[in-house]
mmCIF file of C-alpha atoms in Angstrom:
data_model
loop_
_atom_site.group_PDB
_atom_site.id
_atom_site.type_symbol
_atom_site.label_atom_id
_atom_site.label_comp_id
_atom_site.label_asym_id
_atom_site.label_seq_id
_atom_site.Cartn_x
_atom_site.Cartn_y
_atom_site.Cartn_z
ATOM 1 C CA UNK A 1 -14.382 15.232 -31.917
ATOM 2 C CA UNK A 2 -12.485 11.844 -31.983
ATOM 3 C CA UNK A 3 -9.686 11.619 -29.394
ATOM 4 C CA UNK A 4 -6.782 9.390 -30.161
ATOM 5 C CA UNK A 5 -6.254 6.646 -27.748
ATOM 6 C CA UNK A 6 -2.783 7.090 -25.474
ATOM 7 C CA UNK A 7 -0.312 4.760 -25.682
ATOM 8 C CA UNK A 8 0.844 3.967 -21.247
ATOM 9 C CA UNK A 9 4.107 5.928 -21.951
ATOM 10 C CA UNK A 10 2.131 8.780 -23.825
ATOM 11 C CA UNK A 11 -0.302 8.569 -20.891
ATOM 12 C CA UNK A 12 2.487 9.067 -18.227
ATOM 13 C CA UNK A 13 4.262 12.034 -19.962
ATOM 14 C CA UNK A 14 0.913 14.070 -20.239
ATOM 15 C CA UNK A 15 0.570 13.225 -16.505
ATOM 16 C CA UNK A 16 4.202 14.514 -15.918
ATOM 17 C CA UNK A 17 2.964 17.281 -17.647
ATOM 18 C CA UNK A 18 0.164 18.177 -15.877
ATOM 19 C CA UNK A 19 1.193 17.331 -12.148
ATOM 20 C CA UNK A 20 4.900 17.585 -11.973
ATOM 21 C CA UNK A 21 4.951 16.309 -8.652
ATOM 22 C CA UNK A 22 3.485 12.908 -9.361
ATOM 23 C CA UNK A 23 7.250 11.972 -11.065
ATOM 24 C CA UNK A 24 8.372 12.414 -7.918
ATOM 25 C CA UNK A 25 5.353 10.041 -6.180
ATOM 26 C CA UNK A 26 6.188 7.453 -8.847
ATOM 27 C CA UNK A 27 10.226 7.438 -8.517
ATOM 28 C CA UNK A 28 8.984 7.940 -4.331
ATOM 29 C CA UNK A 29 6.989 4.408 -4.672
ATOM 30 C CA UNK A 30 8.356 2.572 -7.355
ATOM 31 C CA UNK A 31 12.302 3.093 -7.299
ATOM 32 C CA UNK A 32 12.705 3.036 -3.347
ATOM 33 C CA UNK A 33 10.258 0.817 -1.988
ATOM 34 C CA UNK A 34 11.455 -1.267 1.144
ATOM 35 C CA UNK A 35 10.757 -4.866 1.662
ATOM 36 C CA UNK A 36 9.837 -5.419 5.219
ATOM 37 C CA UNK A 37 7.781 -8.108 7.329
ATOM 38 C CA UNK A 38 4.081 -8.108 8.312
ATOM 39 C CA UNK A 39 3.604 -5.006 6.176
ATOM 40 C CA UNK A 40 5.331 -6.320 2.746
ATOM 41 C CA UNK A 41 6.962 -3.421 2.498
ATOM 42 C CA UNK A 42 7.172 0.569 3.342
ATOM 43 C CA UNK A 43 8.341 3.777 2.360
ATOM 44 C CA UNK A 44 12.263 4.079 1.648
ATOM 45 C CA UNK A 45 14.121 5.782 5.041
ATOM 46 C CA UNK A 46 15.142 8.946 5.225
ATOM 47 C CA UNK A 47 14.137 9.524 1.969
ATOM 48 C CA UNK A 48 14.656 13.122 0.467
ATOM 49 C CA UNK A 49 13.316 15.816 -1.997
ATOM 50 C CA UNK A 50 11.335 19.066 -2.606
ATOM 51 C CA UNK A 51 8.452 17.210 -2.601
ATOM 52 C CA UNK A 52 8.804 14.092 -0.052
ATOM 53 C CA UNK A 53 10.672 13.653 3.017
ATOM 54 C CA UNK A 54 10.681 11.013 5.296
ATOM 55 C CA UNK A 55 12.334 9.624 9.035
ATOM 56 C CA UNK A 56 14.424 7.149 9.526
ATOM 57 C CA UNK A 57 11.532 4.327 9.363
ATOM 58 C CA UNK A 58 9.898 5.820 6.754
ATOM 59 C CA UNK A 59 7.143 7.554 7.834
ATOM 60 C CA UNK A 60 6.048 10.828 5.541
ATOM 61 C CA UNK A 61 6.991 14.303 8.044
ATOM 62 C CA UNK A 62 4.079 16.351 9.294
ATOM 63 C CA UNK A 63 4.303 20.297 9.659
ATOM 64 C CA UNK A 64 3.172 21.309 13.011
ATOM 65 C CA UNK A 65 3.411 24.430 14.952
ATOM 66 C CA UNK A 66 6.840 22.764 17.181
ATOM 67 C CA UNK A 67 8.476 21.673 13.447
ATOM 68 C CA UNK A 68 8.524 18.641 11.728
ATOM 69 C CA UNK A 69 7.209 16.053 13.539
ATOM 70 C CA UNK A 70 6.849 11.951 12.864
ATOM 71 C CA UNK A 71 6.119 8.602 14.638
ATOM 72 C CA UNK A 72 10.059 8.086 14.985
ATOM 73 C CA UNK A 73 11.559 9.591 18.277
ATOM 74 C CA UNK A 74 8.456 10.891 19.200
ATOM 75 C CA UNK A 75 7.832 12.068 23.308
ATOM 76 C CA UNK A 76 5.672 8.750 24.350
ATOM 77 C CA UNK A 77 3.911 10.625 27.209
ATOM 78 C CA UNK A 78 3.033 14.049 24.542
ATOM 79 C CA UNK A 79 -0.484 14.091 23.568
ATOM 80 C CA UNK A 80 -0.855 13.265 19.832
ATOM 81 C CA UNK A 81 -3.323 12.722 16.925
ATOM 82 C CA UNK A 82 -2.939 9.957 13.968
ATOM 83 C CA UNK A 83 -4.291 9.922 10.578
ATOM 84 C CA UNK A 84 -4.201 6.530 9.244
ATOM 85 C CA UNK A 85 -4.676 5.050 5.841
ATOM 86 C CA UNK A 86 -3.503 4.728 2.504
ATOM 87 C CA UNK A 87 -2.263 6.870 -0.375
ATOM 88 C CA UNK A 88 -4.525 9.385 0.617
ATOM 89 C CA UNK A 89 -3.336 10.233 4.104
ATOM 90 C CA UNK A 90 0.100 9.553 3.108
ATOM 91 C CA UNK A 91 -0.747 12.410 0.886
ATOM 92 C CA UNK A 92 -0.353 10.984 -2.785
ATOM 93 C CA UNK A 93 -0.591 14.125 -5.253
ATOM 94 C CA UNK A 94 0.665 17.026 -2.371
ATOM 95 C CA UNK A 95 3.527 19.152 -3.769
ATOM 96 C CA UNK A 96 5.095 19.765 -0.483
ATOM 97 C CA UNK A 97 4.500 17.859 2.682
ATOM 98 C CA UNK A 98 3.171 21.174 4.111
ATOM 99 C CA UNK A 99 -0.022 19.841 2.317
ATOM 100 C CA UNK A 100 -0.526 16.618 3.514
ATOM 101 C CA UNK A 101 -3.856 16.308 5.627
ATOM 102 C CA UNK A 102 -2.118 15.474 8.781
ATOM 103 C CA UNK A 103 0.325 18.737 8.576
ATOM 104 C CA UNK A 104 -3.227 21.028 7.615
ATOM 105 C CA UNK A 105 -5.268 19.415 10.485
ATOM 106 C CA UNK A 106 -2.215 20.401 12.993
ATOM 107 C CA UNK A 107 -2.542 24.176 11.353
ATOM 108 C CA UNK A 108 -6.018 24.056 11.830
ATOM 109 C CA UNK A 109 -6.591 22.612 15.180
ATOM 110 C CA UNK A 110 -2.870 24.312 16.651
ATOM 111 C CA UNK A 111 -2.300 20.412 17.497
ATOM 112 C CA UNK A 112 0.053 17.340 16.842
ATOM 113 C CA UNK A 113 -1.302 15.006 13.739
ATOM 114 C CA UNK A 114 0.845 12.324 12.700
ATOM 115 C CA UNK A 115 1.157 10.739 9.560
ATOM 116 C CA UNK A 116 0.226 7.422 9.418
ATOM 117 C CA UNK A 117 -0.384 6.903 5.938
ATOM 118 C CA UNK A 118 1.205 4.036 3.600
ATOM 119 C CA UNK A 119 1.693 4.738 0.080
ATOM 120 C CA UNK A 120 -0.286 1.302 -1.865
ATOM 121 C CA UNK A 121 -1.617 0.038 1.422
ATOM 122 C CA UNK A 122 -4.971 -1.608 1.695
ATOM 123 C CA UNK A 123 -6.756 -1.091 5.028
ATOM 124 C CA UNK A 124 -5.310 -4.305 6.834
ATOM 125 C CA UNK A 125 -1.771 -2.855 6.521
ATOM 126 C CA UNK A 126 -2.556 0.117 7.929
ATOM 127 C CA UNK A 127 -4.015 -1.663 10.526
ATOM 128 C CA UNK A 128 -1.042 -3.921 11.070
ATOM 129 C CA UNK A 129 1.293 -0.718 10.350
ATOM 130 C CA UNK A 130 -0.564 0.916 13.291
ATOM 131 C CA UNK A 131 -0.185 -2.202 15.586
ATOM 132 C CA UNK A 132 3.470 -2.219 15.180
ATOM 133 C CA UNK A 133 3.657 0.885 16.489
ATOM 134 C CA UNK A 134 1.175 1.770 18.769
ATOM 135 C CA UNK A 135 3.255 0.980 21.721
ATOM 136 C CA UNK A 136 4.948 4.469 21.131
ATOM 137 C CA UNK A 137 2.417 6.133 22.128
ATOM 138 C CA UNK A 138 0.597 6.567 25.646
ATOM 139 C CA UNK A 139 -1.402 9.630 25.334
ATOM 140 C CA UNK A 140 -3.654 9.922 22.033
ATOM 141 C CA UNK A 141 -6.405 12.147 21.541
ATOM 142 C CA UNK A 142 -7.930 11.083 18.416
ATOM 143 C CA UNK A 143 -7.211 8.575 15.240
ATOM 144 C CA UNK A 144 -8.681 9.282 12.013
ATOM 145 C CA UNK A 145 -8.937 6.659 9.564
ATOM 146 C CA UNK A 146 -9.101 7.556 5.857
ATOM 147 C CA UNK A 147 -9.648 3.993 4.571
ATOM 148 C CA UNK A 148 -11.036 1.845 1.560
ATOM 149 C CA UNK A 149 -10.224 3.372 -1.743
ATOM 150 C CA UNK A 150 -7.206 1.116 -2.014
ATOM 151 C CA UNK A 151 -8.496 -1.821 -0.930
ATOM 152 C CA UNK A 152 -11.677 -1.429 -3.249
ATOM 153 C CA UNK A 153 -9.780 -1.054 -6.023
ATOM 154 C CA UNK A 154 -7.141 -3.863 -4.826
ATOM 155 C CA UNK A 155 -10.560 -5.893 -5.018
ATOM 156 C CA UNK A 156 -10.406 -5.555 -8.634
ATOM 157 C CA UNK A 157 -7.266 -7.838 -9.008
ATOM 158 C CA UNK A 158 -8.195 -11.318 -11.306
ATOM 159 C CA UNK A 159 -9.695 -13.706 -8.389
ATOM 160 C CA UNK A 160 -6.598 -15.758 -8.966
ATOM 161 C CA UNK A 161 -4.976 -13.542 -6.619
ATOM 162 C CA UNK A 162 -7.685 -14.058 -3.843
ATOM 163 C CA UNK A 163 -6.798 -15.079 -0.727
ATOM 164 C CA UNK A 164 -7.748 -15.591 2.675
ATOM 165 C CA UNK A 165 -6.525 -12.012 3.596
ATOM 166 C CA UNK A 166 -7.774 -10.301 0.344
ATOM 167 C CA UNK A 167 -5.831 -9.223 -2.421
ATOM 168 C CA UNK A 168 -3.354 -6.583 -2.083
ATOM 169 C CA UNK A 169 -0.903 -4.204 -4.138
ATOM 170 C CA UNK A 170 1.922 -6.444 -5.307
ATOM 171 C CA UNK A 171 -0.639 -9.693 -5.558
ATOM 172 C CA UNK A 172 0.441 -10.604 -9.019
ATOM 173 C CA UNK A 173 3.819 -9.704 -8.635
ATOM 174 C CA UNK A 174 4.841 -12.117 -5.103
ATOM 175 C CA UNK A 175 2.448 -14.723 -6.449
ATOM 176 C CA UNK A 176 4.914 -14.122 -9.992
ATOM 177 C CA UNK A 177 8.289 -14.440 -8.107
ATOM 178 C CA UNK A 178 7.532 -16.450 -5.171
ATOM 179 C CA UNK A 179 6.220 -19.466 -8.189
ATOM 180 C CA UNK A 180 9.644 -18.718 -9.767
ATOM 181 C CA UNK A 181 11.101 -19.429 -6.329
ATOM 182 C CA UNK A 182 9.319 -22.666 -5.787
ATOM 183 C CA UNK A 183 10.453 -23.782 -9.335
ATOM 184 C CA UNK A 184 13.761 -23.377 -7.975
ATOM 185 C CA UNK A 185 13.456 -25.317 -5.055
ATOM 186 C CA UNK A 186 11.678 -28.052 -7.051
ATOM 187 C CA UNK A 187 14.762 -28.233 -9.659
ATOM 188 C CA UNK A 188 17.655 -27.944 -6.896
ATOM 189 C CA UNK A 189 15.686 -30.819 -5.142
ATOM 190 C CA UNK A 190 14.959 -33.261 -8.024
ATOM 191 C CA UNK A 191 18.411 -32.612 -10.266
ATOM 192 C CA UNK A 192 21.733 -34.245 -9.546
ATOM 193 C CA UNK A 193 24.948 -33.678 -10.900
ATOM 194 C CA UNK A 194 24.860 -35.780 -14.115
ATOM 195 C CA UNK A 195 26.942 -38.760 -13.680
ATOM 196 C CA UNK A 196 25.622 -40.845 -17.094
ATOM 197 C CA UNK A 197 23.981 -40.518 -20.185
ATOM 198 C CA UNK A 198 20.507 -40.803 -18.675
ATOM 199 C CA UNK A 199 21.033 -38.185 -16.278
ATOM 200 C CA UNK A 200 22.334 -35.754 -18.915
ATOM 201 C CA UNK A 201 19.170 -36.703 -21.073
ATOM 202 C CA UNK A 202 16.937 -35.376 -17.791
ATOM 203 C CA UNK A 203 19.053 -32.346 -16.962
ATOM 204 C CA UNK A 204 19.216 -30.618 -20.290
ATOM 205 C CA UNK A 205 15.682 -30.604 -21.073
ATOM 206 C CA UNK A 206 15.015 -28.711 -17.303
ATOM 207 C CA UNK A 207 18.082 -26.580 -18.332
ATOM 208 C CA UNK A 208 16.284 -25.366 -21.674
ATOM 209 C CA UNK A 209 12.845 -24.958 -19.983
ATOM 210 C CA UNK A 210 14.759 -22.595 -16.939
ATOM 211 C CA UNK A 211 16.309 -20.551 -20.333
ATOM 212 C CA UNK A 212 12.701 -20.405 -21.823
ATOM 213 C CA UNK A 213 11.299 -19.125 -18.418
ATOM 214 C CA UNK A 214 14.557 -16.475 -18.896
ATOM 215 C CA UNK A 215 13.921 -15.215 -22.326
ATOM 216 C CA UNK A 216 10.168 -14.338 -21.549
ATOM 217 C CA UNK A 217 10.534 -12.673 -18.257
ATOM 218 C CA UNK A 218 12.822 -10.555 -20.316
ATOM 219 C CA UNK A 219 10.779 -10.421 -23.132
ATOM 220 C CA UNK A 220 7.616 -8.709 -20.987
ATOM 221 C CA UNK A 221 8.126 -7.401 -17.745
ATOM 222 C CA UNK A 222 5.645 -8.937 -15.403
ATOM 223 C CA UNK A 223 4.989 -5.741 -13.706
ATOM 224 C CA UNK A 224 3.454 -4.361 -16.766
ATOM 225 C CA UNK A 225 0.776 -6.517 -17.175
ATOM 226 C CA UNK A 226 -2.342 -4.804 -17.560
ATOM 227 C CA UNK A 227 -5.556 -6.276 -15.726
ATOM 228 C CA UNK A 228 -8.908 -5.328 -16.476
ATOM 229 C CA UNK A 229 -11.963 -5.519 -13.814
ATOM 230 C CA UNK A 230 -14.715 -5.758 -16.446
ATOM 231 C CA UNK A 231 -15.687 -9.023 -15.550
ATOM 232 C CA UNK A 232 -15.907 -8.344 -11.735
ATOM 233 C CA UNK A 233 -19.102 -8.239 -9.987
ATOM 234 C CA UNK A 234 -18.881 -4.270 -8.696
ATOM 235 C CA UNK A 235 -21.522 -5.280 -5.692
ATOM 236 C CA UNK A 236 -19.895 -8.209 -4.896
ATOM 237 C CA UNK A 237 -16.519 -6.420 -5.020
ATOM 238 C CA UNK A 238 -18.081 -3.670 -2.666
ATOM 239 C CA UNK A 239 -18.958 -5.158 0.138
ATOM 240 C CA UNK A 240 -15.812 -7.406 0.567
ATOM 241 C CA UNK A 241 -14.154 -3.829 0.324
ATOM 242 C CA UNK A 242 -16.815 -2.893 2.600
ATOM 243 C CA UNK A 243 -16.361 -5.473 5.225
ATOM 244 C CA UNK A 244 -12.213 -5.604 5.214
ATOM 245 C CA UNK A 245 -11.949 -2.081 5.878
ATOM 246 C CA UNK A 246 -15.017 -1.918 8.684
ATOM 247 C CA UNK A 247 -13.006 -5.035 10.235
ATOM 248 C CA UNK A 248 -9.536 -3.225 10.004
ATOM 249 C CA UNK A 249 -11.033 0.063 11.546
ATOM 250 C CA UNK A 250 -12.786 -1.671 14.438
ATOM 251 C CA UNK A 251 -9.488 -3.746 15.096
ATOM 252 C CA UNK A 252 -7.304 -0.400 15.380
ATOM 253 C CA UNK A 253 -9.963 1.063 17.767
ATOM 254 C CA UNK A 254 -9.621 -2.291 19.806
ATOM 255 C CA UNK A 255 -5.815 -1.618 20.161
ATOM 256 C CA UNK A 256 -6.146 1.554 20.883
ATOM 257 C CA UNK A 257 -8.845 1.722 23.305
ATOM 258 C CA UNK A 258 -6.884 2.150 26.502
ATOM 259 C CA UNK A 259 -5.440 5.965 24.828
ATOM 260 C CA UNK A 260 -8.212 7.179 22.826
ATOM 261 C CA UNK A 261 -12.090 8.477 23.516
ATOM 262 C CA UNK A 262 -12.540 8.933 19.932
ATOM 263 C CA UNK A 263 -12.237 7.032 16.359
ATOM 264 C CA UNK A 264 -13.491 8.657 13.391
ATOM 265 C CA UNK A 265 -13.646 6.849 10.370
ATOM 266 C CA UNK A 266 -13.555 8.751 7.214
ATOM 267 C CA UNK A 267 -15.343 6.562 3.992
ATOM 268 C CA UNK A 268 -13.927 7.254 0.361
ATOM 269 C CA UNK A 269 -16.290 8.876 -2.398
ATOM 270 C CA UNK A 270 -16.566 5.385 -3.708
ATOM 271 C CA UNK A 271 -17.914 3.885 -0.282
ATOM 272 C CA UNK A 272 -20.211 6.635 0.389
ATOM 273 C CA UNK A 273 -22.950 4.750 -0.741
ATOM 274 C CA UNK A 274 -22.377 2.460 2.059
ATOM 275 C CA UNK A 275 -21.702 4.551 4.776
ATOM 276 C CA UNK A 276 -24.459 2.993 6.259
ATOM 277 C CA UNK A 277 -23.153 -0.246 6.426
ATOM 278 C CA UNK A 278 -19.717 1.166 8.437
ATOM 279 C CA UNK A 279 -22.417 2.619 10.725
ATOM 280 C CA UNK A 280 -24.586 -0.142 11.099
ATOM 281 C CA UNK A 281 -21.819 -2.277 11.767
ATOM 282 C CA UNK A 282 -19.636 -0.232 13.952
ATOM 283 C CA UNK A 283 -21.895 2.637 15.351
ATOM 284 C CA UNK A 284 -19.788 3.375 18.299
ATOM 285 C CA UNK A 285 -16.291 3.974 16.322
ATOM 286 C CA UNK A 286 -17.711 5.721 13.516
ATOM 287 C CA UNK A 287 -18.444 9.604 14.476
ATOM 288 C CA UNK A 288 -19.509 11.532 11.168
#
């Protein structure tokens, strides 16, 4: 049987199709996203629907048997568990926030489990997320990590886009503006106001390459380009994944040493044929 090969949009639609609730993940992520520091950015406040609801800082609500319950407003001295991580303990894919893991863990263990989770984050901004915000909290039980899915496949990104903090969701796109924003600098700094015919010869060939740069940003959006990881080393690519997310983990149980006996640190399907690194290298904060 020969399958025809999906155009994106075609691609999308079946998706729609077949998970109706990942529209409302994509408009969630995509349409509303929140520029912030340290982080980059964050879930949209007080964001609505029948499938996601957030507080007031953006945090996704947990069920739990006293209501709806999230890091915002929350009793400092109540005892309290935290899942952290990335689209997965956010709860990418749930159709109701009911279904999140942090609001089944609080049915199952009659307990408090925050939700910690940031939609497209790689495992050091949950750790940074977590840091912000640990000081609302002085009694917690237990922290759950569900890390390095994100950040493995964040790994994948062109090695143009490496840095000293590893690559990240919207790599090619801040690297894409942020150059733009330079350019601008560069031009308001080295162009005048033409006052002769030489300085009119200087400023209208910068004025047609600024209308160039224009036309083909409008021509192809630069969030659609389309990377492939083909060429990417997939050992080499693990155990940078590997070693970020090991390094993130330890550095949350370091902040949160003083209110927690116990970190568990969950591996993805993808990392499972490392767990044994995560334990080698952190036996005391991973608990299977």
């Amino acid at each position: 049987m020969r399958y025809k090969q999906m155009t994106r949009q075609e691609a999308v639609k079946r998706c729609y199709e077949l998970t109706p609730q990942l529209r409302e993940y994509d408009e969630f992520m995509y349409l509303s996203v929140r520029w912030l520091p340290y982080t980059m950015f964050f879930h949209q406040k007080n964001y609505r629907s029948a499938v996601i609801n957030t507080n007031e800082m953006g945090f996704r609500m947990s069920k739990s048997f006293s209501g709806w319950v999230s890091p915002a407003n929350f009793p400092t001295d109540e005892l309290v568990n935290i899942v952290i991580g990335g689209l997965t303990a956010m709860g990418t894919g749930a159709t109701l926030d009911a279904y999140t893991i942090s609001s089944i863990l609080s049915k199952l263990t009659g307990e408090i489990w925050l939700n910690f989770g940031g939609s497209g984050y790689n495992c050091v901004q949950e750790a940074i997320l977590f840091m912000l915000n640990q000081h609302r909290f002085k009694k917690i039980k237990n922290i759950i990590i569900l890390s390095g899915l994100s950040t493995l496949t964040f790994e994948g990104l062109p090695d143009d886009f490496t840095t000293e903090y590893g690559k990240y969701y919207y790599s090619y796109g801040l690297a894409h503006y942020m150059n733009k924003y330079n350019e601008g600098l560069a031009y308001g700094i080295n162009s005048n106001p033409p006052c002769n015919n030489s300085a009119a010869k200087k400023f209208i060939p910068k004025l047609a390459e600024r209308l160039n740069n224009w036309l083909d940003d409008l021509a192809q959006n630069p969030m659609e380009k389309v990377f492939t990881d083909t060429y990417i080393d997939i050992k080499e690519r693990l155990n940078r994944a590997v070693k970020m997310t090991v390094e993130s983990a330890v550095q949350i149980k370091q902040l949160a040493k003083s209110m927690i006996p116990k970190c568990i640190i969950s591996c993805s399907r993808s990392l499972d044929g490392v767990k044994s690194g995560f334990i080698k290298m952190n036996k005391r904060c991973f608990t299977q």
